[in-house]
PDB file of C-alpha atoms in Angstrom:
ATOM      1  CA  MET B   1     -17.011  54.611  87.480  1.00 54.00           C
ATOM      2  CA  LYS B   2     -19.717  53.524  85.022  1.00 50.00           C
ATOM      3  CA  LYS B   3     -18.657  55.625  82.369  1.00 55.00           C
ATOM      4  CA  ARG B   4     -15.009  54.436  82.534  1.00 56.00           C
ATOM      5  CA  PHE B   5     -16.087  50.782  82.595  1.00 49.00           C
ATOM      6  CA  LEU B   6     -18.274  51.321  79.392  1.00 51.00           C
ATOM      7  CA  ALA B   7     -15.309  53.152  77.729  1.00 54.00           C
ATOM      8  CA  ALA B   8     -12.974  50.129  78.356  1.00 52.00           C
ATOM      9  CA  VAL B   9     -15.463  47.757  76.931  1.00 48.00           C
ATOM     10  CA  ALA B  10     -15.995  49.828  73.758  1.00 53.00           C
ATOM     11  CA  LEU B  11     -12.227  49.961  73.337  1.00 52.00           C
ATOM     12  CA  ILE B  12     -11.815  46.187  73.734  1.00 49.00           C
ATOM     13  CA  LEU B  13     -14.793  45.480  71.090  1.00 49.00           C
ATOM     14  CA  SER B  14     -13.055  47.844  68.599  1.00 54.00           C
ATOM     15  CA  THR B  15      -9.893  46.116  68.956  1.00 53.00           C
ATOM     16  CA  GLY B  16     -11.244  42.737  68.362  1.00 51.00           C
ATOM     17  CA  VAL B  17     -13.156  43.927  65.344  1.00 48.00           C
ATOM     18  CA  ALA B  18      -9.746  45.385  63.963  1.00 48.00           C
ATOM     19  CA  HIS B  19      -7.967  42.163  64.540  1.00 47.00           C
ATOM     20  CA  SER B  20     -10.763  40.131  62.921  1.00 46.00           C
ATOM     21  CA  ALA B  21     -10.582  42.350  59.734  1.00 45.00           C
ATOM     22  CA  ASP B  22      -6.803  41.742  59.563  1.00 50.00           C
ATOM     23  CA  LEU B  23      -7.104  38.032  59.904  1.00 47.00           C
ATOM     24  CA  TYR B  24      -9.580  37.721  56.986  1.00 50.00           C
ATOM     25  CA  GLN B  25      -7.765  37.535  53.592  1.00 55.00           C
ATOM     26  CA  PRO B  26     -10.032  37.401  50.350  1.00 56.00           C
ATOM     27  CA  GLN B  27      -9.350  34.199  48.250  1.00 58.00           C
ATOM     28  CA  PRO B  28      -7.631  34.996  44.873  1.00 56.00           C
ATOM     29  CA  GLU B  29      -9.851  34.662  41.762  1.00 57.00           C
ATOM     30  CA  PRO B  30      -9.166  31.379  39.772  1.00 51.00           C
ATOM     31  CA  MET B  31      -7.049  31.849  36.768  1.00 51.00           C
ATOM     32  CA  MET B  32      -9.621  31.089  33.766  1.00 51.00           C
ATOM     33  CA  ASP B  33      -7.452  31.904  30.957  1.00 52.00           C
ATOM     34  CA  ALA B  34      -5.097  28.981  30.633  1.00 46.00           C
ATOM     35  CA  PRO B  35      -2.878  28.700  27.794  1.00 43.00           C
ATOM     36  CA  GLU B  36      -4.477  26.543  24.961  1.00 45.00           C
ATOM     37  CA  VAL B  37      -2.520  23.555  23.570  1.00 40.00           C
ATOM     38  CA  THR B  38      -1.868  23.750  19.907  1.00 38.00           C
ATOM     39  CA  VAL B  39      -2.107  20.311  18.152  1.00 39.00           C
ATOM     40  CA  GLN B  40      -0.126  19.964  14.985  1.00 44.00           C
ATOM     41  CA  GLU B  41      -1.383  17.474  12.291  1.00 58.00           C
ATOM     42  CA  ALA B  42       1.278  14.682  11.423  1.00 66.00           C
ATOM     43  CA  SER B  43       3.027  15.415   8.057  1.00 76.00           C
ATOM     44  CA  GLY B  44       6.211  15.253   6.256  1.00 91.00           C
ATOM     45  CA  TRP B  45       8.508  12.896   4.192  1.00 95.00           C
ATOM     46  CA  TYR B  46       8.874   9.137   4.558  1.00 97.00           C
ATOM     47  CA  LEU B  47      10.783   6.025   3.094  1.00 97.00           C
ATOM     48  CA  ARG B  48       9.010   2.717   2.666  1.00 97.00           C
ATOM     49  CA  GLY B  49       9.987  -0.737   1.772  1.00 97.00           C
ATOM     50  CA  ASP B  50       7.679  -3.780   1.134  1.00 97.00           C
ATOM     51  CA  ALA B  51       7.954  -7.518   0.612  1.00 98.00           C
ATOM     52  CA  GLY B  52       5.286 -10.036  -0.393  1.00 98.00           C
ATOM     53  CA  TYR B  53       3.738 -12.865  -2.293  1.00 98.00           C
ATOM     54  CA  SER B  54       1.770 -12.418  -5.398  1.00 98.00           C
ATOM     55  CA  PHE B  55      -0.914 -14.851  -6.846  1.00 98.00           C
ATOM     56  CA  ASN B  56      -0.862 -14.268 -10.371  1.00 97.00           C
ATOM     57  CA  ARG B  57      -3.343 -15.171 -13.129  1.00 96.00           C
ATOM     58  CA  LEU B  58      -3.052 -14.687 -16.934  1.00 96.00           C
ATOM     59  CA  ARG B  59      -6.168 -13.407 -18.591  1.00 95.00           C
ATOM     60  CA  GLY B  60      -5.207 -15.486 -21.660  1.00 94.00           C
ATOM     61  CA  ALA B  61      -2.693 -15.460 -24.592  1.00 95.00           C
ATOM     62  CA  GLU B  62      -3.121 -15.558 -28.466  1.00 93.00           C
ATOM     63  CA  PHE B  63      -0.626 -16.075 -31.333  1.00 90.00           C
ATOM     64  CA  PHE B  64      -0.605 -16.320 -35.188  1.00 88.00           C
ATOM     65  CA  GLN B  65      -0.631 -19.924 -36.493  1.00 79.00           C
ATOM     66  CA  GLY B  66       1.820 -20.440 -38.988  1.00 68.00           C
ATOM     67  CA  SER B  67      -0.335 -22.834 -41.173  1.00 57.00           C
ATOM     68  CA  ASN B  68      -3.256 -20.487 -41.969  1.00 60.00           C
ATOM     69  CA  ASP B  69      -1.912 -16.978 -40.489  1.00 67.00           C
ATOM     70  CA  SER B  70      -4.907 -16.761 -38.430  1.00 81.00           C
ATOM     71  CA  LEU B  71      -4.980 -15.311 -34.963  1.00 86.00           C
ATOM     72  CA  VAL B  72      -6.040 -18.110 -32.373  1.00 90.00           C
ATOM     73  CA  ASP B  73      -6.089 -18.451 -28.493  1.00 93.00           C
ATOM     74  CA  PHE B  74      -3.904 -20.762 -26.512  1.00 93.00           C
ATOM     75  CA  ASP B  75      -6.074 -23.762 -25.451  1.00 93.00           C
ATOM     76  CA  ASP B  76      -5.142 -23.417 -21.690  1.00 94.00           C
ATOM     77  CA  THR B  77      -2.569 -20.983 -20.002  1.00 95.00           C
ATOM     78  CA  ASP B  78      -1.093 -20.957 -16.464  1.00 96.00           C
ATOM     79  CA  LEU B  79       1.052 -18.239 -14.736  1.00 96.00           C
ATOM     80  CA  LYS B  80       2.663 -19.467 -11.576  1.00 97.00           C
ATOM     81  CA  ASP B  81       2.923 -17.233  -8.436  1.00 97.00           C
ATOM     82  CA  SER B  82       5.722 -15.256  -7.363  1.00 97.00           C
ATOM     83  CA  PHE B  83       7.505 -13.042  -4.796  1.00 97.00           C
ATOM     84  CA  ILE B  84       7.546  -9.112  -5.014  1.00 97.00           C
ATOM     85  CA  LEU B  85       9.775  -6.643  -3.519  1.00 98.00           C
ATOM     86  CA  GLY B  86       9.291  -2.774  -3.473  1.00 97.00           C
ATOM     87  CA  ALA B  87      10.489   0.469  -2.222  1.00 97.00           C
ATOM     88  CA  GLY B  88       9.451   4.065  -2.272  1.00 97.00           C
ATOM     89  CA  ILE B  89       9.399   7.446  -1.066  1.00 97.00           C
ATOM     90  CA  GLY B  90       6.089   9.561  -0.047  1.00 97.00           C
ATOM     91  CA  TYR B  91       4.709  12.367   1.804  1.00 97.00           C
ATOM     92  CA  GLN B  92       2.217  12.399   4.550  1.00 94.00           C
ATOM     93  CA  ILE B  93       0.052  15.394   3.937  1.00 94.00           C
ATOM     94  CA  ASN B  94      -2.029  15.296   6.992  1.00 91.00           C
ATOM     95  CA  ASN B  95      -3.585  12.713   9.356  1.00 89.00           C
ATOM     96  CA  TYR B  96      -5.845  11.337   6.774  1.00 92.00           C
ATOM     97  CA  LEU B  97      -4.081  11.759   3.346  1.00 96.00           C
ATOM     98  CA  ARG B  98      -0.671  10.358   2.064  1.00 96.00           C
ATOM     99  CA  THR B  99       0.788   9.960  -1.242  1.00 97.00           C
ATOM    100  CA  ASP B 100       4.209   7.983  -2.561  1.00 97.00           C
ATOM    101  CA  LEU B 101       5.972   6.922  -5.531  1.00 98.00           C
ATOM    102  CA  THR B 102       6.956   3.365  -5.612  1.00 98.00           C
ATOM    103  CA  PHE B 103       9.249   0.853  -7.542  1.00 98.00           C
ATOM    104  CA  ASP B 104       8.291  -2.769  -7.356  1.00 97.00           C
ATOM    105  CA  TYR B 105       9.922  -5.711  -8.726  1.00 98.00           C
ATOM    106  CA  MET B 106       7.764  -9.005  -9.466  1.00 97.00           C
ATOM    107  CA  GLY B 107      10.008 -12.257  -9.532  1.00 97.00           C
ATOM    108  CA  LYS B 108      10.201 -14.923 -11.985  1.00 97.00           C
ATOM    109  CA  SER B 109       6.946 -16.405 -12.704  1.00 97.00           C
ATOM    110  CA  ASP B 110       6.705 -19.644 -14.838  1.00 97.00           C
ATOM    111  CA  PHE B 111       4.083 -19.910 -17.699  1.00 97.00           C
ATOM    112  CA  ARG B 112       2.618 -23.151 -19.099  1.00 96.00           C
ATOM    113  CA  GLY B 113       0.342 -23.438 -21.917  1.00 94.00           C
ATOM    114  CA  SER B 114      -0.797 -25.571 -24.758  1.00 92.00           C
ATOM    115  CA  THR B 115      -1.925 -24.999 -28.483  1.00 87.00           C
ATOM    116  CA  SER B 116      -3.369 -27.547 -30.886  1.00 82.00           C
ATOM    117  CA  GLY B 117      -3.047 -27.603 -34.748  1.00 74.00           C
ATOM    118  CA  PHE B 118      -2.175 -29.895 -37.691  1.00 71.00           C
ATOM    119  CA  CYS B 119       1.028 -31.965 -37.321  1.00 72.00           C
ATOM    120  CA  LEU B 120       3.677 -31.837 -40.000  1.00 68.00           C
ATOM    121  CA  ASN B 121       1.744 -34.375 -42.201  1.00 67.00           C
ATOM    122  CA  GLY B 122      -1.103 -31.569 -42.586  1.00 66.00           C
ATOM    123  CA  VAL B 123      -3.673 -34.283 -41.698  1.00 69.00           C
ATOM    124  CA  ASP B 124      -3.568 -35.190 -38.062  1.00 72.00           C
ATOM    125  CA  THR B 125      -4.170 -32.947 -35.216  1.00 76.00           C
ATOM    126  CA  CYS B 126      -1.087 -32.347 -32.813  1.00 80.00           C
ATOM    127  CA  THR B 127      -1.033 -30.563 -29.412  1.00 84.00           C
ATOM    128  CA  SER B 128       2.069 -28.362 -28.437  1.00 86.00           C
ATOM    129  CA  SER B 129       3.324 -28.015 -24.985  1.00 92.00           C
ATOM    130  CA  ASP B 130       4.531 -24.279 -24.354  1.00 94.00           C
ATOM    131  CA  ARG B 131       6.870 -23.187 -21.574  1.00 96.00           C
ATOM    132  CA  ALA B 132       8.214 -19.762 -20.685  1.00 97.00           C
ATOM    133  CA  SER B 133       8.603 -17.207 -17.865  1.00 97.00           C
ATOM    134  CA  MET B 134       8.222 -13.636 -17.295  1.00 97.00           C
ATOM    135  CA  ARG B 135       9.371 -10.990 -14.701  1.00 97.00           C
ATOM    136  CA  ALA B 136       7.774  -7.359 -14.284  1.00 98.00           C
ATOM    137  CA  TYR B 137       9.139  -3.950 -12.949  1.00 98.00           C
ATOM    138  CA  SER B 138       6.381  -1.457 -11.884  1.00 97.00           C
ATOM    139  CA  LEU B 139       6.656   2.124 -11.276  1.00 98.00           C
ATOM    140  CA  MET B 140       3.619   3.569  -9.704  1.00 98.00           C
ATOM    141  CA  ALA B 141       2.059   6.895  -8.145  1.00 98.00           C
ATOM    142  CA  ASN B 142      -0.254   5.855  -5.172  1.00 98.00           C
ATOM    143  CA  VAL B 143      -2.658   7.904  -2.813  1.00 98.00           C
ATOM    144  CA  TYR B 144      -3.949   6.594   0.586  1.00 98.00           C
ATOM    145  CA  VAL B 145      -6.844   7.572   2.851  1.00 97.00           C
ATOM    146  CA  ASP B 146      -6.074   6.881   6.392  1.00 95.00           C
ATOM    147  CA  LEU B 147      -9.640   5.968   8.123  1.00 93.00           C
ATOM    148  CA  GLY B 148      -8.784   7.085  11.724  1.00 91.00           C
ATOM    149  CA  THR B 149      -6.330   5.795  14.346  1.00 89.00           C
ATOM    150  CA  TYR B 150      -7.673   3.079  16.951  1.00 91.00           C
ATOM    151  CA  SER B 151      -4.926   2.786  19.700  1.00 88.00           C
ATOM    152  CA  TYR B 152      -1.941   1.740  17.439  1.00 90.00           C
ATOM    153  CA  PHE B 153      -3.687   0.760  14.310  1.00 93.00           C
ATOM    154  CA  THR B 154      -4.788   2.858  11.407  1.00 94.00           C
ATOM    155  CA  PRO B 155      -6.809   1.368   8.620  1.00 96.00           C
ATOM    156  CA  TYR B 156      -6.571   2.566   5.189  1.00 97.00           C
ATOM    157  CA  VAL B 157      -7.624   2.250   1.496  1.00 98.00           C
ATOM    158  CA  GLY B 158      -5.660   3.522  -1.608  1.00 98.00           C
ATOM    159  CA  ALA B 159      -5.300   3.400  -5.422  1.00 98.00           C
ATOM    160  CA  GLY B 160      -2.442   3.660  -7.732  1.00 98.00           C
ATOM    161  CA  PHE B 161      -1.520   4.129 -11.410  1.00 98.00           C
ATOM    162  CA  GLY B 162       1.541   3.701 -13.413  1.00 98.00           C
ATOM    163  CA  ALA B 163       3.281   1.514 -15.773  1.00 98.00           C
ATOM    164  CA  SER B 164       5.086  -2.143 -15.577  1.00 98.00           C
ATOM    165  CA  TYR B 165       7.855  -3.298 -17.984  1.00 98.00           C
ATOM    166  CA  VAL B 166       7.056  -6.970 -18.343  1.00 98.00           C
ATOM    167  CA  LYS B 167       9.591  -9.066 -19.700  1.00 97.00           C
ATOM    168  CA  TRP B 168       9.109 -12.376 -21.218  1.00 97.00           C
ATOM    169  CA  ASP B 169      11.803 -15.101 -21.504  1.00 96.00           C
ATOM    170  CA  LYS B 170      12.202 -17.332 -24.543  1.00 95.00           C
ATOM    171  CA  LEU B 171       9.043 -19.486 -25.285  1.00 94.00           C
ATOM    172  CA  ARG B 172       9.786 -23.200 -25.989  1.00 93.00           C
ATOM    173  CA  ASN B 173       7.113 -24.838 -28.238  1.00 89.00           C
ATOM    174  CA  ARG B 174       7.281 -28.776 -28.450  1.00 88.00           C
ATOM    175  CA  ILE B 175       5.110 -31.118 -30.088  1.00 84.00           C
ATOM    176  CA  CYS B 176       5.217 -34.876 -29.201  1.00 79.00           C
ATOM    177  CA  ASP B 177       2.319 -36.615 -30.560  1.00 74.00           C
ATOM    178  CA  ASP B 178       2.929 -36.690 -34.315  1.00 65.00           C
ATOM    179  CA  PRO B 179       2.424 -40.294 -35.471  1.00 64.00           C
ATOM    180  CA  ASP B 180       4.758 -39.798 -38.194  1.00 64.00           C
ATOM    181  CA  VAL B 181       7.964 -38.479 -36.416  1.00 63.00           C
ATOM    182  CA  ASP B 182       9.911 -40.140 -33.956  1.00 62.00           C
ATOM    183  CA  GLY B 183      10.540 -38.050 -31.001  1.00 69.00           C
ATOM    184  CA  CYS B 184       9.494 -34.526 -30.360  1.00 78.00           C
ATOM    185  CA  TYR B 185      10.069 -31.333 -32.680  1.00 80.00           C
ATOM    186  CA  GLY B 186       9.349 -27.770 -32.222  1.00 83.00           C
ATOM    187  CA  SER B 187      10.715 -24.249 -32.281  1.00 87.00           C
ATOM    188  CA  ASP B 188      11.994 -21.625 -29.840  1.00 91.00           C
ATOM    189  CA  HIS B 189      10.540 -17.916 -29.930  1.00 93.00           C
ATOM    190  CA  ASP B 190      12.442 -15.006 -28.671  1.00 94.00           C
ATOM    191  CA  GLY B 191      10.827 -13.345 -25.640  1.00 95.00           C
ATOM    192  CA  LYS B 192       9.500  -9.833 -25.824  1.00 96.00           C
ATOM    193  CA  GLY B 193       9.636  -6.935 -23.399  1.00 96.00           C
ATOM    194  CA  LYS B 194       7.284  -3.721 -23.276  1.00 95.00           C
ATOM    195  CA  TRP B 195       6.155  -1.088 -20.802  1.00 97.00           C
ATOM    196  CA  ARG B 196       2.401  -1.434 -20.202  1.00 97.00           C
ATOM    197  CA  ALA B 197      -0.483   0.444 -18.221  1.00 98.00           C
ATOM    198  CA  THR B 198      -0.780  -0.513 -14.539  1.00 98.00           C
ATOM    199  CA  ALA B 199      -3.541   0.288 -12.138  1.00 98.00           C
ATOM    200  CA  ALA B 200      -4.048  -0.978  -8.352  1.00 98.00           C
ATOM    201  CA  ILE B 201      -6.336  -0.529  -5.403  1.00 98.00           C
ATOM    202  CA  MET B 202      -4.993  -1.261  -1.693  1.00 97.00           C
ATOM    203  CA  ALA B 203      -6.337  -1.732   1.442  1.00 98.00           C
ATOM    204  CA  GLY B 204      -4.689  -2.594   4.914  1.00 97.00           C
ATOM    205  CA  ALA B 205      -3.462  -1.123   8.321  1.00 97.00           C
ATOM    206  CA  THR B 206      -0.641   0.765   9.796  1.00 95.00           C
ATOM    207  CA  ILE B 207       0.656  -0.296  13.221  1.00 95.00           C
ATOM    208  CA  ASP B 208       2.840   2.381  15.099  1.00 94.00           C
ATOM    209  CA  VAL B 209       6.119   0.827  16.285  1.00 94.00           C
ATOM    210  CA  THR B 210       7.572   4.044  17.387  1.00 91.00           C
ATOM    211  CA  CYS B 211       6.940   7.685  16.630  1.00 86.00           C
ATOM    212  CA  ASN B 212       9.056   7.552  13.518  1.00 90.00           C
ATOM    213  CA  LEU B 213       8.551   3.873  12.521  1.00 94.00           C
ATOM    214  CA  LYS B 214       5.201   2.301  11.297  1.00 95.00           C
ATOM    215  CA  ALA B 215       4.687  -1.206  10.055  1.00 97.00           C
ATOM    216  CA  ASP B 216       2.063  -1.951   7.224  1.00 97.00           C
ATOM    217  CA  VAL B 217       0.226  -4.992   6.618  1.00 97.00           C
ATOM    218  CA  GLY B 218      -2.003  -4.963   3.575  1.00 97.00           C
ATOM    219  CA  TYR B 219      -3.475  -6.392   0.263  1.00 98.00           C
ATOM    220  CA  ARG B 220      -3.148  -5.031  -3.291  1.00 98.00           C
ATOM    221  CA  PHE B 221      -4.777  -6.110  -6.312  1.00 98.00           C
ATOM    222  CA  ARG B 222      -2.791  -5.029  -9.376  1.00 98.00           C
ATOM    223  CA  TYR B 223      -3.832  -5.106 -13.312  1.00 97.00           C
ATOM    224  CA  ILE B 224      -1.315  -5.090 -15.881  1.00 98.00           C
ATOM    225  CA  ASP B 225      -2.254  -4.505 -19.318  1.00 97.00           C
ATOM    226  CA  GLY B 226      -1.538  -6.989 -22.106  1.00 96.00           C
ATOM    227  CA  GLY B 227       1.187  -6.776 -24.625  1.00 96.00           C
ATOM    228  CA  ASP B 228       3.830  -8.766 -26.877  1.00 95.00           C
ATOM    229  CA  MET B 229       4.775 -12.123 -25.387  1.00 96.00           C
ATOM    230  CA  PHE B 230       7.148 -13.777 -28.093  1.00 94.00           C
ATOM    231  CA  GLY B 231       8.151 -13.350 -31.617  1.00 92.00           C
ATOM    232  CA  PHE B 232       7.827 -15.390 -34.924  1.00 89.00           C
ATOM    233  CA  ALA B 233       9.499 -18.738 -35.503  1.00 85.00           C
ATOM    234  CA  SER B 234       8.990 -21.366 -37.979  1.00 74.00           C
ATOM    235  CA  GLY B 235       5.498 -22.843 -37.528  1.00 66.00           C
ATOM    236  CA  GLY B 236       4.074 -19.816 -35.839  1.00 79.00           C
ATOM    237  CA  GLY B 237       4.040 -16.585 -33.935  1.00 80.00           C
ATOM    238  CA  PRO B 238       4.148 -13.973 -32.814  1.00 91.00           C
ATOM    239  CA  GLY B 239       2.135 -13.947 -29.875  1.00 93.00           C
ATOM    240  CA  LYS B 240       0.711 -11.765 -27.235  1.00 95.00           C
ATOM    241  CA  ASP B 241      -0.769 -12.117 -23.752  1.00 96.00           C
ATOM    242  CA  LYS B 242      -3.955 -10.658 -22.838  1.00 96.00           C
ATOM    243  CA  GLY B 243      -2.832  -8.990 -19.504  1.00 97.00           C
ATOM    244  CA  ILE B 244      -2.164  -9.882 -15.924  1.00 97.00           C
ATOM    245  CA  TYR B 245      -4.050  -9.925 -12.567  1.00 97.00           C
ATOM    246  CA  SER B 246      -2.140 -10.239  -9.305  1.00 97.00           C
ATOM    247  CA  HIS B 247      -3.491 -10.533  -5.874  1.00 98.00           C
ATOM    248  CA  GLU B 248      -0.675  -9.659  -3.409  1.00 98.00           C
ATOM    249  CA  ALA B 249      -0.317 -10.248   0.345  1.00 98.00           C
ATOM    250  CA  ARG B 250       2.253  -7.484   1.646  1.00 97.00           C
ATOM    251  CA  VAL B 251       4.222  -6.681   4.550  1.00 98.00           C
ATOM    252  CA  GLY B 252       6.466  -3.542   4.876  1.00 97.00           C
ATOM    253  CA  ALA B 253       7.414  -0.452   7.112  1.00 97.00           C
ATOM    254  CA  ARG B 254       7.463   3.238   6.630  1.00 96.00           C
ATOM    255  CA  TYR B 255      10.133   5.611   8.217  1.00 96.00           C
ATOM    256  CA  LEU B 256       8.456   9.052   8.920  1.00 92.00           C
ATOM    257  CA  PHE B 257      11.544  11.673   9.321  1.00 90.00           C
ATOM    258  CA  ASN B 258       9.879  14.096  11.513  1.00 81.00           C
ATOM    259  CA  GLY B 259       7.399  11.526  13.219  1.00 71.00           C
ATOM    260  CA  CYS B 260       8.784  12.489  16.718  1.00 78.00           C
ATOM    261  CA  ASP B 261       8.529  16.317  16.208  1.00 67.00           C
ATOM    262  CA  THR B 262       4.574  15.815  16.152  1.00 56.00           C
ATOM    263  CA  PRO B 263       3.130  16.948  19.541  1.00 54.00           C
ATOM    264  CA  VAL B 264       0.851  14.370  21.116  1.00 50.00           C
ATOM    265  CA  ALA B 265      -2.929  15.790  21.044  1.00 48.00           C
ATOM    266  CA  TYR B 266      -4.190  16.385  24.592  1.00 48.00           C
ATOM    267  CA  GLU B 267      -7.477  17.451  25.556  1.00 50.00           C
ATOM    268  CA  PRO B 268      -7.750  20.796  27.569  1.00 56.00           C
ATOM    269  CA  ALA B 269      -8.130  20.393  31.271  1.00 56.00           C
ATOM    270  CA  PRO B 270     -11.718  21.061  32.458  1.00 60.00           C
ATOM    271  CA  GLU B 271     -12.385  24.429  34.054  1.00 65.00           C
ATOM    272  CA  PRO B 272     -12.284  24.661  37.928  1.00 62.00           C
ATOM    273  CA  ILE B 273     -15.307  24.790  39.957  1.00 64.00           C
ATOM    274  CA  VAL B 274     -15.753  28.043  42.022  1.00 60.00           C
ATOM    275  CA  TYR B 275     -17.668  27.947  44.987  1.00 59.00           C
ATOM    276  CA  LYS B 276     -19.239  30.974  46.256  1.00 54.00           C
TER     277      LYS B 276
END
């Protein structure tokens, strides 16, 4: 009887252990080799358009005096401000570098100046009043360095070089202080036009509007080389200007053709913690 009881106990214990082994299931190993996220840098062609206001300054002007055929400076010169319009095509090389080719139009800017010399009697000194206006068309190659994106803003700096066609309108010269002549007299000089070397530096910020569209707010300093201003007429000429400085406040937009095809840069998920 005792032997039968012990055998039954042994059978029950062995069955319980077998069932416990069946219930235990080892946990699967965590998957450590998750696929990597490939981040593609922004690149591609874009179109741009700009508008702004240019604060202009003439570096001076000079002309040949008819009386003694000597080259002299204007006594004073002033070039008024003007609006600017621009358009261009460019290429975003990567997240930090881009380049474009732009065409800009500088609207009509009025010129005021004065000169002094002998009056018609050859004795007294007379002062002339000179009036003209100019326009400029610029073609420039530019390169920009983007300084990193902060939220929706990307500050940048840039530089450009090219040529500007400066077209001067007719210069009207008038003298009204000759004591021997009633009224005013003077002459009109034909305006000149010429292509000139041009350089610029820029700074500003790009603002992300959509994945394809970016707003641009910036400043540009532009230098246009000096050149022919007006031709010869009775009493003097020809004349030249010594160059133009412009400080430009600009706003614009750029449309990047494949901007929406660029994946968003995600950081990889942290590795899971395995408890043993």
